[in-house]
CSV table of C-alpha atoms and ligand atoms in Angstrom, one decimal:
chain,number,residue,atom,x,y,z
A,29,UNK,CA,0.0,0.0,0.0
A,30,UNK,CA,2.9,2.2,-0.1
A,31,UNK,CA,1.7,3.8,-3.2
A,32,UNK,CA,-1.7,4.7,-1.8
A,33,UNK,CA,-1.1,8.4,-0.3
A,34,UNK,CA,-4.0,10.5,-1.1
A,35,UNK,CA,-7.5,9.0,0.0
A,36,UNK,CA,-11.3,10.8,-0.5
A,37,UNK,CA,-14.5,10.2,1.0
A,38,UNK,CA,-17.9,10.2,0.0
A,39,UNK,CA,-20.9,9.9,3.2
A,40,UNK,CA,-24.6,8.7,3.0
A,41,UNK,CA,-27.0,8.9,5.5
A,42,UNK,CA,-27.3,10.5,9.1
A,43,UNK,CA,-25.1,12.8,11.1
A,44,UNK,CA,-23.6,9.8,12.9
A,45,UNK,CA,-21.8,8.5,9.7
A,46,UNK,CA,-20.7,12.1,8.9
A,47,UNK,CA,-19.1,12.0,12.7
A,48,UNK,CA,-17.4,8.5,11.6
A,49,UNK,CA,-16.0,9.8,8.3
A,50,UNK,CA,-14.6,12.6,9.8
A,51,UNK,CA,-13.0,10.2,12.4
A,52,UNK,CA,-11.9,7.7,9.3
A,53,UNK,CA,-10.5,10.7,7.5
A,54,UNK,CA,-8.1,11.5,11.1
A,55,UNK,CA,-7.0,8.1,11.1
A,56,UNK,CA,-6.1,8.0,7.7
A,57,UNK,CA,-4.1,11.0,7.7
A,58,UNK,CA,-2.3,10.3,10.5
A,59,UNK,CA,-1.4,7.2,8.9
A,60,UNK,CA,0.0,9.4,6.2
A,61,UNK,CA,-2.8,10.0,3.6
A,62,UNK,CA,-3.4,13.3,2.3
A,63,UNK,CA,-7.4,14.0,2.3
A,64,UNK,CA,-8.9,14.8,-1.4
A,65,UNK,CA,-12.2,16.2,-2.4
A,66,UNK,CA,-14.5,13.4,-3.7
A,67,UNK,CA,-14.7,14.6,-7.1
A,68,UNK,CA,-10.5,14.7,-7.0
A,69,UNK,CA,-7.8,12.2,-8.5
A,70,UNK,CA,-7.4,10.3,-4.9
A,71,UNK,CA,-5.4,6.7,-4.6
A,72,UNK,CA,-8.3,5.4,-2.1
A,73,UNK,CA,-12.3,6.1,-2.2
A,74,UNK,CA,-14.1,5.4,0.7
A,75,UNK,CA,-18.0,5.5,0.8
A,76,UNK,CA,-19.4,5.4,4.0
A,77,UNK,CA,-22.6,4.2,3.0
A,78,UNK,CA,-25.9,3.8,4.9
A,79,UNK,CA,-29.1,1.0,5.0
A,80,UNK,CA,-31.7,3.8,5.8
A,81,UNK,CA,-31.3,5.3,2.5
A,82,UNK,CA,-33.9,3.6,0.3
A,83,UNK,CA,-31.8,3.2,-2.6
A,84,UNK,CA,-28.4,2.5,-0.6
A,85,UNK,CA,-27.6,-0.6,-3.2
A,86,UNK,CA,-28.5,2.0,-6.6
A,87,UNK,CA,-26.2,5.2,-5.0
A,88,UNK,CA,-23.4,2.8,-3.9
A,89,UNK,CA,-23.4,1.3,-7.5
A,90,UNK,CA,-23.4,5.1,-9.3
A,91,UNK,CA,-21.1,6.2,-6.8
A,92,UNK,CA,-18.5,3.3,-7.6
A,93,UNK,CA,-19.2,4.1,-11.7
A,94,UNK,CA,-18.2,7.4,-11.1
A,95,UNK,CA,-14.8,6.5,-9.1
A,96,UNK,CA,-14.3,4.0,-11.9
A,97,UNK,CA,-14.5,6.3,-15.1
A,98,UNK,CA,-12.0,8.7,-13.2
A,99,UNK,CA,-9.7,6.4,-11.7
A,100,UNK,CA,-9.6,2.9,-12.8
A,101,UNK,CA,-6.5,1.9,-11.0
A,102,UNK,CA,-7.7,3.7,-7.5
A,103,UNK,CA,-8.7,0.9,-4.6
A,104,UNK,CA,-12.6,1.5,-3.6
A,105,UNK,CA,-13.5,0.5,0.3
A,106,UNK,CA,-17.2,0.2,1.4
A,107,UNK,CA,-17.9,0.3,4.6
A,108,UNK,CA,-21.1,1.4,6.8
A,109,UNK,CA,-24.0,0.0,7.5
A,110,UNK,CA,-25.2,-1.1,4.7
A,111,UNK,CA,-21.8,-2.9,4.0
A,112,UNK,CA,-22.5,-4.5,7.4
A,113,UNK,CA,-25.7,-5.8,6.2
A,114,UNK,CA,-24.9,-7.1,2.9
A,115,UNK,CA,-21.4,-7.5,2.4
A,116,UNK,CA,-21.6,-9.8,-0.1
A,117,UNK,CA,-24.0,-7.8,-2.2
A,118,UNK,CA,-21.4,-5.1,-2.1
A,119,UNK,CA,-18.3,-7.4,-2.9
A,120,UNK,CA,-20.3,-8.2,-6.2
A,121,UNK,CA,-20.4,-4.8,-7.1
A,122,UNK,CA,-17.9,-4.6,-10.0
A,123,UNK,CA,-14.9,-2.0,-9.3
A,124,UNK,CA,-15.0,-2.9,-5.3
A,125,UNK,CA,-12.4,-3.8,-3.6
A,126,UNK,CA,-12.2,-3.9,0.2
A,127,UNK,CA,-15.6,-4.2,2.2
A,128,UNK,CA,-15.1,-3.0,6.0
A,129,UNK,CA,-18.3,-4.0,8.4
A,130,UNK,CA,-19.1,-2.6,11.5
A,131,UNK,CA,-16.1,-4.3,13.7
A,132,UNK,CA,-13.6,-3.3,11.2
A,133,UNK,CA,-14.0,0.0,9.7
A,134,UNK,CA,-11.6,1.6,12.3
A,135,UNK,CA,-8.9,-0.8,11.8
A,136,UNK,CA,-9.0,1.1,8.0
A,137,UNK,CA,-5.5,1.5,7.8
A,138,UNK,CA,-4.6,-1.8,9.1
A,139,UNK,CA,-6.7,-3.0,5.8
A,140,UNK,CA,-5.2,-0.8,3.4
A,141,UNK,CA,-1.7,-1.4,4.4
A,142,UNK,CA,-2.2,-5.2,4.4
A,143,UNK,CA,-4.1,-5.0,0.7
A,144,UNK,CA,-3.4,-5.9,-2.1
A,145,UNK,CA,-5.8,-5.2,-5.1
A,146,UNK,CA,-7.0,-8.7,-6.8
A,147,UNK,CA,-9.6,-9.5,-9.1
A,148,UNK,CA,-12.4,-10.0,-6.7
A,149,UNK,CA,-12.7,-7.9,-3.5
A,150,UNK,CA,-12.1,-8.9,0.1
A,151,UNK,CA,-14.6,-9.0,2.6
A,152,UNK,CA,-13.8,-8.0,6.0
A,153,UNK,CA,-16.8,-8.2,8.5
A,154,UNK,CA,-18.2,-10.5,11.7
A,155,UNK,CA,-21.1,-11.4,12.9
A,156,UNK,CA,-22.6,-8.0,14.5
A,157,UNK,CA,-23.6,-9.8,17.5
A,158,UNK,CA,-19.7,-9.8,18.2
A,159,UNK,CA,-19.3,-6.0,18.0
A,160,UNK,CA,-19.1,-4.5,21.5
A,161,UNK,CA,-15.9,-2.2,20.6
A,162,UNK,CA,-17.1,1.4,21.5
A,163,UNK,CA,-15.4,4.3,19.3
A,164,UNK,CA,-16.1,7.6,19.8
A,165,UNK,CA,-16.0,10.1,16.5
A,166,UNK,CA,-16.5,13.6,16.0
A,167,UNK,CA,-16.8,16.0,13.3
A,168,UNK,CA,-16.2,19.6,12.6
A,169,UNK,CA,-18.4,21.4,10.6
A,170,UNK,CA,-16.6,24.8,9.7
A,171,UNK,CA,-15.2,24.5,13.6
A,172,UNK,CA,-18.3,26.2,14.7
A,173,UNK,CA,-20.5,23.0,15.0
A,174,UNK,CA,-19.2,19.7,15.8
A,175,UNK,CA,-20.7,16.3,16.1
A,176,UNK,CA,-20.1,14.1,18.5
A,177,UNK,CA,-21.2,10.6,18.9
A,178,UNK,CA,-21.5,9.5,22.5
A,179,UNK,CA,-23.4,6.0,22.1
A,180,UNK,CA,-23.5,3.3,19.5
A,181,UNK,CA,-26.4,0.5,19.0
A,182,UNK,CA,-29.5,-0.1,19.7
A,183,UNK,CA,-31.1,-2.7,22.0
A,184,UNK,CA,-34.7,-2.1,20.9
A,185,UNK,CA,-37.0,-4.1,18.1
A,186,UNK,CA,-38.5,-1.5,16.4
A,187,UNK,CA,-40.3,-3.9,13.4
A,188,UNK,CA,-39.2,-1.7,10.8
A,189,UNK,CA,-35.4,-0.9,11.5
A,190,UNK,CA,-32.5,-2.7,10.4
A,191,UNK,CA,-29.8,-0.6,12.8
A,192,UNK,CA,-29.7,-3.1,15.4
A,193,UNK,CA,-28.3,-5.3,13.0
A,194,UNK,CA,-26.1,-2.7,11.3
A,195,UNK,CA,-24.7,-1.4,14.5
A,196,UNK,CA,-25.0,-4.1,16.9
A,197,UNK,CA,-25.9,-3.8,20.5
A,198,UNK,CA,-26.3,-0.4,22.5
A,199,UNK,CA,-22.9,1.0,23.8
A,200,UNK,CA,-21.8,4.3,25.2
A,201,UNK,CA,-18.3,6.2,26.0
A,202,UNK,CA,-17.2,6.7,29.4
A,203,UNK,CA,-18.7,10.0,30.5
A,204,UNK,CA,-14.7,11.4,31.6
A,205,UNK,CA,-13.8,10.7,28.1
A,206,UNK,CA,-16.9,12.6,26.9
A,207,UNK,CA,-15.7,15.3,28.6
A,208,UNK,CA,-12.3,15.3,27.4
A,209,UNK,CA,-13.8,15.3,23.7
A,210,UNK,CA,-15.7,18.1,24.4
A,211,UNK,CA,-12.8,19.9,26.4
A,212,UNK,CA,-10.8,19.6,23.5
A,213,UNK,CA,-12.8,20.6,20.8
A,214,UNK,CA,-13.7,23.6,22.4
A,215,UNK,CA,-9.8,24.6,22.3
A,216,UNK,CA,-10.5,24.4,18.7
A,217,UNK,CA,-12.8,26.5,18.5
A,218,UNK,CA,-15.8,24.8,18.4
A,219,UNK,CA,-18.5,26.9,19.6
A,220,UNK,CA,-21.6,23.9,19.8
A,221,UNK,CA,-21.6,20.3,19.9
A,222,UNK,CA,-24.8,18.2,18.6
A,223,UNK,CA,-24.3,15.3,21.0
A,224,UNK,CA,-25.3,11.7,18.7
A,225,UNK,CA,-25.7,8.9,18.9
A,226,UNK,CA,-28.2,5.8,17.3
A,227,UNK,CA,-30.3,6.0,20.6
A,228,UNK,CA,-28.9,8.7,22.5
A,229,UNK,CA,-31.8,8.7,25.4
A,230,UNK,CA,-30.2,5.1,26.3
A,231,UNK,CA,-26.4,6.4,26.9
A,232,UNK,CA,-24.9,4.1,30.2
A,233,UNK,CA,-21.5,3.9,29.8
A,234,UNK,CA,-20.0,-0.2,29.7
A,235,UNK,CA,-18.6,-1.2,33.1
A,236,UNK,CA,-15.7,-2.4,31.7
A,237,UNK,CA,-14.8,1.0,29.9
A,238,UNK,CA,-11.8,2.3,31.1
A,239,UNK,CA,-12.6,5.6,32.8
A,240,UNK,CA,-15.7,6.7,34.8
A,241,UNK,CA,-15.5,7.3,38.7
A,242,UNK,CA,-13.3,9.7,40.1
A,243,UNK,CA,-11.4,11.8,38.0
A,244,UNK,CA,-13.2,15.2,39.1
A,245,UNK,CA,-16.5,13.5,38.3
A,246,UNK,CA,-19.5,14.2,40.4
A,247,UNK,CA,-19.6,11.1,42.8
A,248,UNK,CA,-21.7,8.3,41.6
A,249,UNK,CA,-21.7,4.5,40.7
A,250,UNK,CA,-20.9,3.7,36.6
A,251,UNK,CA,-24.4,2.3,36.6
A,252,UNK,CA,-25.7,5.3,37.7
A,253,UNK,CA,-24.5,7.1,35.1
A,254,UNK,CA,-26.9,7.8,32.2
A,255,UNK,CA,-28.2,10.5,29.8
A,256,UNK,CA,-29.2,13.2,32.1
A,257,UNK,CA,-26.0,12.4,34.2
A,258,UNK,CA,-23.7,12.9,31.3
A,259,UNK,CA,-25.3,16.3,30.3
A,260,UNK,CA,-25.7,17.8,34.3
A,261,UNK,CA,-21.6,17.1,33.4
A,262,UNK,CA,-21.3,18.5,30.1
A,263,UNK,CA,-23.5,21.7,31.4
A,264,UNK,CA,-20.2,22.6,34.0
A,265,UNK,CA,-17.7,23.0,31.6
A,266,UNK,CA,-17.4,26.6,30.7
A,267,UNK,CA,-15.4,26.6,27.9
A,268,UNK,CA,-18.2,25.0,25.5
A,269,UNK,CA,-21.3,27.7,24.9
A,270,UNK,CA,-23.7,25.1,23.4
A,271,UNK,CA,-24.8,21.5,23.2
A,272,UNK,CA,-27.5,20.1,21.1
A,273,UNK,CA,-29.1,16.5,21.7
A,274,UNK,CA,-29.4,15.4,18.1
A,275,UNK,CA,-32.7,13.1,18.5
A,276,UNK,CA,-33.8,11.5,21.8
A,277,UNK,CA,-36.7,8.8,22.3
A,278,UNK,CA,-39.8,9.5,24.0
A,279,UNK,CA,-39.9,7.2,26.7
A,280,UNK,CA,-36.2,8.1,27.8
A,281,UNK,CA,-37.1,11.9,27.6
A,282,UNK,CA,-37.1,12.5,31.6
A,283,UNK,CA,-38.9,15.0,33.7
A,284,UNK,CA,-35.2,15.9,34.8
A,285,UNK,CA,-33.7,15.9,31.5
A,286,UNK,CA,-36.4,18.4,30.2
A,287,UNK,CA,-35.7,20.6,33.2
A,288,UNK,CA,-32.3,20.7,33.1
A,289,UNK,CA,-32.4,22.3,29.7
A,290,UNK,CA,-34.8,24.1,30.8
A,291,UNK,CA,-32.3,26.0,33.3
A,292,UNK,CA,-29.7,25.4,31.2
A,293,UNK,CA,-27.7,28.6,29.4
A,294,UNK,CA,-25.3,25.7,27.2
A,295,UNK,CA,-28.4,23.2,26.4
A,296,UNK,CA,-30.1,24.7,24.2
A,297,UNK,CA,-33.9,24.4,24.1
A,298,UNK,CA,-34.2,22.2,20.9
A,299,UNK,CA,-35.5,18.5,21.2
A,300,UNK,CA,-36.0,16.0,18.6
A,301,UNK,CA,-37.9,13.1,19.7
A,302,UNK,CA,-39.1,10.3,17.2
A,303,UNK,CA,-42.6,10.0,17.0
A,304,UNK,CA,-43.4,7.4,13.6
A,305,UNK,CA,-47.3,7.4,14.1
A,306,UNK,CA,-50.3,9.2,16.3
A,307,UNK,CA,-52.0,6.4,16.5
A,308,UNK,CA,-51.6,3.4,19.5
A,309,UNK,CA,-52.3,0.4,17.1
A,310,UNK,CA,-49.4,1.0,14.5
A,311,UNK,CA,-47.0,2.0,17.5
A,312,UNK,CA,-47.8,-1.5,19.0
A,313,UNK,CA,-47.1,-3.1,15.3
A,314,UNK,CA,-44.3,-1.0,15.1
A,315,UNK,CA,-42.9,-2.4,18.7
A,316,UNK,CA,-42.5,1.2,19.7
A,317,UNK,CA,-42.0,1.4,23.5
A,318,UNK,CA,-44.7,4.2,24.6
A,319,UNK,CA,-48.0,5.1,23.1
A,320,UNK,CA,-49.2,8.4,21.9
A,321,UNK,CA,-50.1,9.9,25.1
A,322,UNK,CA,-46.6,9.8,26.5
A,323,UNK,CA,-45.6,11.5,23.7
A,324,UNK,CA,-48.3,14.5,24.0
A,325,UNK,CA,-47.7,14.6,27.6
A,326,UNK,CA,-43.5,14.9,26.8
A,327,UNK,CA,-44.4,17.7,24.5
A,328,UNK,CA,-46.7,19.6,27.1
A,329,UNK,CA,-43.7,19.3,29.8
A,330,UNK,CA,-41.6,20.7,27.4
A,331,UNK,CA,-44.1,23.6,26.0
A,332,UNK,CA,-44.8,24.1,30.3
A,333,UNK,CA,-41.5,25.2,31.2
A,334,UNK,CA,-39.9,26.2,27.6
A,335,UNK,CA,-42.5,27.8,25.5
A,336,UNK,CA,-39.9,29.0,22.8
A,337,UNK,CA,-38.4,25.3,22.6
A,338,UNK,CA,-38.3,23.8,19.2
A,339,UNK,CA,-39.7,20.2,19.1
A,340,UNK,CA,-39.2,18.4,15.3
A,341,UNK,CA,-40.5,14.9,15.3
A,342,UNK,CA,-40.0,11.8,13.1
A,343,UNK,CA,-43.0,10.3,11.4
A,344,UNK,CA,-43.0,7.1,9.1
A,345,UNK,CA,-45.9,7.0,6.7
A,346,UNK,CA,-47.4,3.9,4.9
A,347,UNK,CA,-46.6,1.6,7.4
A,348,UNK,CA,-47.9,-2.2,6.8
A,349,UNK,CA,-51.4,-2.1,8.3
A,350,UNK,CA,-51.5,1.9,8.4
A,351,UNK,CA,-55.3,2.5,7.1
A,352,UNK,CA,-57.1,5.8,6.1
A,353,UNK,CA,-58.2,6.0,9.6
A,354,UNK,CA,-54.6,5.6,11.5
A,355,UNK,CA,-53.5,8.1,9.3
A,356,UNK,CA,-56.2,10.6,9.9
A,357,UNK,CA,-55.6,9.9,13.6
A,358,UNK,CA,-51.7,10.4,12.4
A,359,UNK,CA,-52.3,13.9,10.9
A,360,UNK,CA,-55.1,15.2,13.7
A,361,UNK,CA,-52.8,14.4,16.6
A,362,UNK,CA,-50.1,16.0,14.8
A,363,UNK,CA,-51.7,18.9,14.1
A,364,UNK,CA,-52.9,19.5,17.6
A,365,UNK,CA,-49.4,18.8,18.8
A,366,UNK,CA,-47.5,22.3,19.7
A,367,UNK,CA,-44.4,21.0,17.7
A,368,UNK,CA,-42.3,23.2,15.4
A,369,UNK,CA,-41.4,20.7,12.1
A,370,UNK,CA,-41.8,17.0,11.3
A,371,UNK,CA,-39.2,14.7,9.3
A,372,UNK,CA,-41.4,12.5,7.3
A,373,UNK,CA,-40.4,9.2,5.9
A,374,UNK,CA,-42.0,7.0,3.1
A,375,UNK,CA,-42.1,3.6,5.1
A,376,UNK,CA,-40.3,1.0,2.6
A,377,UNK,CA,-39.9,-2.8,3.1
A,378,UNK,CA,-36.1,-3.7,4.8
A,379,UNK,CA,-34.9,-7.3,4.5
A,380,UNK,CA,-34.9,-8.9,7.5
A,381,UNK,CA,-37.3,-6.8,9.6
A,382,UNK,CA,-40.8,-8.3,11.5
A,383,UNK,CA,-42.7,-5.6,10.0
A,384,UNK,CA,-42.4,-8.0,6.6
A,385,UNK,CA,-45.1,-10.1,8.2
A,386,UNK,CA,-47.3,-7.4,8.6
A,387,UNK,CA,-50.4,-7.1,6.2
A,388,UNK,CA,-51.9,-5.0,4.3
A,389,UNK,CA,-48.7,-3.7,2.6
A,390,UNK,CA,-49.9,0.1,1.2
A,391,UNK,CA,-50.1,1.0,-2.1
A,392,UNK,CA,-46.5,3.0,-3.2
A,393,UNK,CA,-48.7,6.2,-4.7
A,394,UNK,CA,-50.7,6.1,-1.3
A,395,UNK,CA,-47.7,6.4,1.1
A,396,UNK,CA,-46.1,9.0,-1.5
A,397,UNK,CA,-49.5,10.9,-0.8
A,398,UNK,CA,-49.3,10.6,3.0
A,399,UNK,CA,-45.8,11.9,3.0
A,400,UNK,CA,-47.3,14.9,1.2
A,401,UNK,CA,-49.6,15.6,2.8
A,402,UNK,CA,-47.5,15.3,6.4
A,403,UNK,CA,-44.6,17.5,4.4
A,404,UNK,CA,-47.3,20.1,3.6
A,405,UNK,CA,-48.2,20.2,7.4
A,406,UNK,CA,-44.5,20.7,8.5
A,407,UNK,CA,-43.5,23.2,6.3
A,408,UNK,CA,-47.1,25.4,8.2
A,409,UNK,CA,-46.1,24.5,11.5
A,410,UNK,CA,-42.4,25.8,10.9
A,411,UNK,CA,-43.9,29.1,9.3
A,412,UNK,CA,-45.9,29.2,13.0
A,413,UNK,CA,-43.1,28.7,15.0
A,414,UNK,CA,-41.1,31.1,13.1
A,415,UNK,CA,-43.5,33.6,13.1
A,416,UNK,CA,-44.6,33.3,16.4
A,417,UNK,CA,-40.8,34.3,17.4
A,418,UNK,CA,-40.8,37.6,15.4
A,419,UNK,CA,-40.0,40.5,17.0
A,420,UNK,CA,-37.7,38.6,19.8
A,421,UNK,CA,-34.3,39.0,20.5
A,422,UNK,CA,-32.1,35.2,20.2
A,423,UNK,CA,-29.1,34.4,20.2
A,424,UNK,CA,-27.4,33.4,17.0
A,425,UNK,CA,-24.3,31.3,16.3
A,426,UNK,CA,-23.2,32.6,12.7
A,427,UNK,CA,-21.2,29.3,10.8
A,428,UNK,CA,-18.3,30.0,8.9
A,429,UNK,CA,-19.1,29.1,5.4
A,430,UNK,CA,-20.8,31.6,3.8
A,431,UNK,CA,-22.0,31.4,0.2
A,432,UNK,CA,-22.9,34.2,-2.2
A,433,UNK,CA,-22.0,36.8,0.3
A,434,UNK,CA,-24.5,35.3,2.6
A,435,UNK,CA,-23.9,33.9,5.8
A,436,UNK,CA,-26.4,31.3,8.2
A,437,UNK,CA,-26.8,30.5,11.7
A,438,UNK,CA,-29.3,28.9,13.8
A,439,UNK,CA,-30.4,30.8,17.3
A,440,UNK,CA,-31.1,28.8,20.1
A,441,UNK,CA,-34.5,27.5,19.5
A,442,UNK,CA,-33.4,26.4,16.2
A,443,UNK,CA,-34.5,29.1,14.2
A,444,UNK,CA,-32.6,29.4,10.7
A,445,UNK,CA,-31.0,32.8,9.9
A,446,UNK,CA,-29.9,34.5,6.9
A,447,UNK,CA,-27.7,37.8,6.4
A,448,UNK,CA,-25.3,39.4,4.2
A,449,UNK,CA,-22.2,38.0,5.4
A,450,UNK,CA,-20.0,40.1,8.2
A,451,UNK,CA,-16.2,38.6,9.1
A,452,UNK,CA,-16.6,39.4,12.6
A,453,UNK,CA,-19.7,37.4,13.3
A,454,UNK,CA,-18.4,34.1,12.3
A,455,UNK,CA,-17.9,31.8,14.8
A,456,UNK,CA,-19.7,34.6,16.9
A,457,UNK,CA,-23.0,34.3,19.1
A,458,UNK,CA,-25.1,37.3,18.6
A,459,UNK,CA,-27.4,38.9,19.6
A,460,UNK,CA,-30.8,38.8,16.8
A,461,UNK,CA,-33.7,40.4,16.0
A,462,UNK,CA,-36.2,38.4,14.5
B,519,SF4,S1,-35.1,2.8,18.7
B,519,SF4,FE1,-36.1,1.6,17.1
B,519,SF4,S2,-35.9,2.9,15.3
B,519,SF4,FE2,-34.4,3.7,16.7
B,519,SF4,S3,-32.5,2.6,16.2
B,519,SF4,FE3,-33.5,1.4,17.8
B,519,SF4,S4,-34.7,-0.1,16.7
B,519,SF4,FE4,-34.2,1.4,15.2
């Protein structure tokens, strides 16, 4: 592999895999490798690829076309979830070479300095039940925003989702190590983290992690130490101005963690809790772990105590089963819901999952018009909660990257802002207007 210096990457799917690139791309280069744009001559591809995506096999296949046209002689690794779930599938895509699963796409350079390119490509994966490794990644975003995963895996069932098997069991850093993350990436710079994680709510650090008690930590057991722990931790450092929880479940949305950001100046008061249906019957199909009235009474604790608080929610449409009538009980409960935006997904069948079993499967064209009609009713409810703002003064964290003379940032209920671009606002929180 000595001739393999320059490497490029290419991400699909959620913030998590962008963390894990970023992390890839570190190893890499301290390994030696100079980082290329995607669309550069680079000796390595990686494509981080995802199994959420609905067409992860079709944008996988384009992408490797692509890499092939420009650089035929450049090695191509796959790795993600989606290489976790169907490696071979992937090693029979022609131009492939290496295939890293879950277990091995952090020993990356190990793989590329051992490889050498053959006919066929080499498959590098276990069983996911045998992943327990925990590796905590983080990326930058313009060094104003960075994310950073804190927990892996998921021990739920959900019937329709294949992460379990892509990312194996639930697993979480130590909560010191959190910290030390956080410390330094605020000595970068970094003026907000977006803490991730596949399901973030459920974040208990192993007991065999190295690191935990002691070390200037609030007193308390290992087992003790969970989700609201780790952020009453986080919320002391000083030199980081504010955390974001990227998406949190329902049932492991606590009374104290909703009032801890409630009288918290770093947390901002933004929550995005998965929903997937209003009504109690398709939850239960869906082997979702609450029922609609925990949600609506989640949201009212929130609204109690934060009025300004931005709440998006997740919503899967066309789910086996999911008649006229759930989904009218889906779009009333919705509407009635004092939430600020929705991210809607078209339900679509994953090999594997229980929700196969589930009858009747909905017409494609009627869970396109579902989706519709759910986007129609986020894009209102964001024009509500914007509007609702205007006139207040926020606080705004302007991003670096400015385009067109324009620069963005988001206050901190999640509002999105716009402005001719000023040097000294970036990287800068300010005071807003709206
Ligand atoms: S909570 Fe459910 S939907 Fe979320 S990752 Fe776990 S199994 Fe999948």
């Amino acid at each position: 592999m000595a001739e393999a210096q320059t490497v490029a990457f290419h991400t699909l799917g959620c913030k998590l895999n962008y963390s894990e690139t970023s992390s890839l791309s570190r190893i890499l280069e301290n390994e030696g490798f100079r980082k290329k744009e995607f669309e550069d001559m680079a000796d390595v591809y990686v494509i981080n690829t995802c199994s959420v995506t609905d067409n992860a096999d079709k944008e996988c296949r384009q992408l490797v076309r692509r890499i092939q046209r420009r650089a035929p002689e450049s090695l191509i690794v796959i790795t993600g979830c989606y290489a976790q779930l169907k490696p071979a599938e992937i090693a029979g895509i022609p131009g492939v070479d290496l295939v890293l699963g879950a277990g091995e796409k952090f020993n990356i350079a190990h793989h590329l300095r051992q490889f050498v390119k053959g006919d066929s490509a080499k498959i590098c994966s276990c069983d996911i039940e045998d992943v327990h490794e925990f590796n905590p990644t983080f990326s930058i975003n313009d060094r104003t925003r960075a994310f950073l995963k804190v927990q892996d895996g998921c021990d739920y069932n959900c019937s329709f989702c294949t992460i379990p098997m892509a990312r194996g069991k639930s697993r979480s850093d130590s909560v010191s190590n959190v910290i030390k993350n956080v410390e330094y990436l605020a000595a970068g710079g970094v003026r907000e983290i977006v803490l991730t994680g596949v399901n973030l709510g459920d974040f208990r650090p192993s007991p065999a992690l190295p690191g935990g008690e002691g070390a200037g930590l609030s007193p308390i057991k290992k087992s003790d130490q969970n989700f609201y722990y780790l952020l009453q931790e986080l919320d002391k450092i000083k030199q980081m101005q504010r955390y974001r929880i990227s998406s949190i479940e329902p049932n492991l949305l606590t009374n104290d963690i909703i009032e801890l950001v409630a009288n918290s100046d770093r947390i901002m008061p933004h929550f995005h809790i998965p929903l997937q249906s209003g009504s109690n019957r398709i939850l239960g199909l869906m082997r979702r772990r609450y029922k609609k009235e925990l949600y609506a009474d989640r949201i009212k604790r929130i609204k109690t105590l934060m009025p300004h608080c931005a709440i998006g929610a997740d919503v899967i449409v066309g789910f086996p089963g999911e008649t006229d009538a759930d989904f009218n009980e889906t779009f009333e409960f919705l509407h009635a819901l004092d939430i600020s935006y929705l991210h809607v997904f078209t339900y679509s069948e994953r090999d594997h999952t229980k929700a196969l079993e589930i009858k009747p499967v909905i017409p494609v064209h009627t869970r396109q018009a579902r989706n519709k009609t759910l986007r129609n009713l986020s894009f209102m409810k964001m024009q509500y909660f914007t509007e609702l703002h205007a006139g207040q003064i926020r606080k705004v964290l302007f991003e670096r990257h400015s385009k067109n003379d324009m620069m963005e940032g988001y206050t901190d209920n999640y509002i999105k802002i716009t402005t001719p671009a000023r040097k000294e606002w970036v990287n800068e929180i300010v005071d807003w207007k709206l």
